[in-house]
Coordinates of C-alpha atoms in Angstrom, one line a residue:
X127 CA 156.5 17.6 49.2
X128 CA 154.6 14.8 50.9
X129 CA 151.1 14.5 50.8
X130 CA 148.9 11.9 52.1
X131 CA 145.2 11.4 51.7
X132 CA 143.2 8.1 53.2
X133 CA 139.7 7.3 54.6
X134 CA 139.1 4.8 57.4
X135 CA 136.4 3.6 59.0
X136 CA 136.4 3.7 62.9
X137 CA 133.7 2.6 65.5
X138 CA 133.5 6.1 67.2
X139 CA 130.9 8.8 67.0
X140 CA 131.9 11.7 64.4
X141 CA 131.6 13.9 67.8
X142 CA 134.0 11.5 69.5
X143 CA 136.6 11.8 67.0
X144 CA 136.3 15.5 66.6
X145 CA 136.9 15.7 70.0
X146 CA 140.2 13.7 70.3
X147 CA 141.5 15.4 66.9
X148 CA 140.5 19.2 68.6
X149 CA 142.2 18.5 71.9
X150 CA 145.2 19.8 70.4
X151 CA 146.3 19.8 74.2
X152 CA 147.0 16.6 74.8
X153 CA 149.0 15.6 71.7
X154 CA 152.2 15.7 73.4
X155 CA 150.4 12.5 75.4
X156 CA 150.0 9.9 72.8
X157 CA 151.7 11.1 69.8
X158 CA 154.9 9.9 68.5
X159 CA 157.4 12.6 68.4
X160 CA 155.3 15.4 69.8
X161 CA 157.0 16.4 73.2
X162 CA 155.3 20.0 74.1
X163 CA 152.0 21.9 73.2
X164 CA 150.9 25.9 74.0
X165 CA 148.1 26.9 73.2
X166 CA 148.0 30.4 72.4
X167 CA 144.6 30.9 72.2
X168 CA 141.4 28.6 72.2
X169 CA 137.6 29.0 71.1
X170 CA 134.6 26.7 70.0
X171 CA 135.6 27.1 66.7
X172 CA 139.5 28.1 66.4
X173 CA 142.9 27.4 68.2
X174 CA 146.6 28.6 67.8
X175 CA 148.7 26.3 69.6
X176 CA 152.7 25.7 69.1
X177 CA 153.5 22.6 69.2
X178 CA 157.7 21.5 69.5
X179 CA 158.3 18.1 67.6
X180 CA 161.4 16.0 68.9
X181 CA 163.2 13.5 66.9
X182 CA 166.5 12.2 68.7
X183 CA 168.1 15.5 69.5
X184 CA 166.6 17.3 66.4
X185 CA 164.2 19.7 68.4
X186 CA 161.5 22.2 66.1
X187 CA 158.4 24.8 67.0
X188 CA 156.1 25.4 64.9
X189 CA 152.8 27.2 65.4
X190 CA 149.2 25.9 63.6
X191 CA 146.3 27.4 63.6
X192 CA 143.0 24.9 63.9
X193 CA 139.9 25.8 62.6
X194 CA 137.1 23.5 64.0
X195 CA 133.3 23.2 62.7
X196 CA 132.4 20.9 64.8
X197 CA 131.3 17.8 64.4
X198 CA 132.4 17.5 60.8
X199 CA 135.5 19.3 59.9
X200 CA 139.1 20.6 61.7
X201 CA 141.6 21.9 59.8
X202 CA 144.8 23.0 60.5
X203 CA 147.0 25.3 58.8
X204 CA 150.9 26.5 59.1
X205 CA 151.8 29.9 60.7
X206 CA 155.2 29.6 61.3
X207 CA 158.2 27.4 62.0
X208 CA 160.7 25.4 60.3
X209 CA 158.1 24.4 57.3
X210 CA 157.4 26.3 54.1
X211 CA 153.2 25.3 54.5
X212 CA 151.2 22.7 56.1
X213 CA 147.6 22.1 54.8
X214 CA 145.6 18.9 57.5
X215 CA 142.1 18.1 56.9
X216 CA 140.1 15.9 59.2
X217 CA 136.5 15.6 58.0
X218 CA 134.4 12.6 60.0
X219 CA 130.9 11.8 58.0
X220 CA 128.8 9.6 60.0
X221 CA 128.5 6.1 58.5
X222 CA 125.2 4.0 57.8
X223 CA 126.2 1.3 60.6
X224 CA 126.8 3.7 63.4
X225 CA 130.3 4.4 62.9
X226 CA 132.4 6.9 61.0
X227 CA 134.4 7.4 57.9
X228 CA 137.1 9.5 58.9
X229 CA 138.7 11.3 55.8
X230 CA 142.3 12.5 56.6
X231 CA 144.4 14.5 54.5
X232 CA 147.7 15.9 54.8
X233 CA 150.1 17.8 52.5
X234 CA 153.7 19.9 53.6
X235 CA 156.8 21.2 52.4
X236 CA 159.9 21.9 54.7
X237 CA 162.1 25.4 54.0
X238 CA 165.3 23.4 53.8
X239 CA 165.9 20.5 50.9
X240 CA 167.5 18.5 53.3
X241 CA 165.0 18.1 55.7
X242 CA 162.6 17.4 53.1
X243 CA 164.3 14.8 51.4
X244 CA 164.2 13.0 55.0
X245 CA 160.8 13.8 55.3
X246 CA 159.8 11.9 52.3
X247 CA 161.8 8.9 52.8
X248 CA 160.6 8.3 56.6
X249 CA 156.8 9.9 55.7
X250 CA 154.7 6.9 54.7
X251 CA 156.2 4.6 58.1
X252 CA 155.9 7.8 60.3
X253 CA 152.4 8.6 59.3
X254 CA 151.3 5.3 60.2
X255 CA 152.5 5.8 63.7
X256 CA 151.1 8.7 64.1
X257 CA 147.6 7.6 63.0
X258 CA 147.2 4.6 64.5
X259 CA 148.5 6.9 68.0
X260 CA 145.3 8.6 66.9
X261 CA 143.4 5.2 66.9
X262 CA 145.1 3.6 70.3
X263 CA 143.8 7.0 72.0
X264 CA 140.1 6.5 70.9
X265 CA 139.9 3.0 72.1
X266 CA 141.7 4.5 75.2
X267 CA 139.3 7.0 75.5
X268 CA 136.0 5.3 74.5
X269 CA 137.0 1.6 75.0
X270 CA 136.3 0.1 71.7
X271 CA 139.4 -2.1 70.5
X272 CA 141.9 -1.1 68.1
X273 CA 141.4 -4.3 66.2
X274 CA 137.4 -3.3 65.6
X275 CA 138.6 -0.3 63.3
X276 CA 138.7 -1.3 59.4
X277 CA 140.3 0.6 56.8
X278 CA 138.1 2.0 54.1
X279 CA 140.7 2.8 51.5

């Protein structure tokens, strides 16, 4: 079952980050390996989106809800899909120098053995990817470089 749990400092507004992690929307966009989203539904402070993950010709859907309390919390939990649960925490605290420490956390299990097993092997190298896609879409989005952001942890 991997987890993950890290905090990083970035040079982005805690409202700036909460509002590239909320736009569930565009993940398909800039992150590795996500190639179609639907949102079901959509409010100020909840989403349901289904989100189909492509790797090589392995093709999954899996549905999250998000639960947003913006600007300092979104989390996101499994509904249904190919996993057994999903539990993703983003928290963003502001920091005393203007930025923010972003604390990410991630934990999931898959239904089959297999797949799980391949999870863990490839789930420290594809986390990376998929956070520092987080990262190159701020400084897309709000210009500061991606070499600027520090790692707290």
């Amino acid at each position: 079952m991997p987890r993950h749990s890290e905090t990083r400092y970035l040079p982005y507004t805690p409202e700036q980050l909460f509002d590239l992690v909320a736009d569930v929307e565009k993940y398909d966009e800039f992150l590795p390996w996500v190639v179609a989203v639907r949102l079901r539904t959509s409010s100020e402070t909840e989403a349901v989106a289904d989100l189909v993950v492509g790797f090589n010709a392995f093709k999954e859907r899996f549905t999250s809800r998000v639960t947003k309390q913006r600007p300092r919390r979104i989390c996101v939990d499994y509904v249904e899909g190919p996993l057994k649960y999903l539990h993703n925490e983003w928290r963003f605290d502001p920091a005393p120098n203007g930025g923010t420490e972003l604390h990410f956390t991630v934990d999931f299990a898959f239904k089959s053995r297999l797949f799980e097993s391949l999870a863990g092997s490839m789930f420290d190298r594809a986390l990376r990817r998929m956070t520092g896609a987080f990262e190159a879409r701020a400084a897309a989005l709000y210009g500061i470089s991606r070499s600027s952001a520090q790692s707290a942890a």
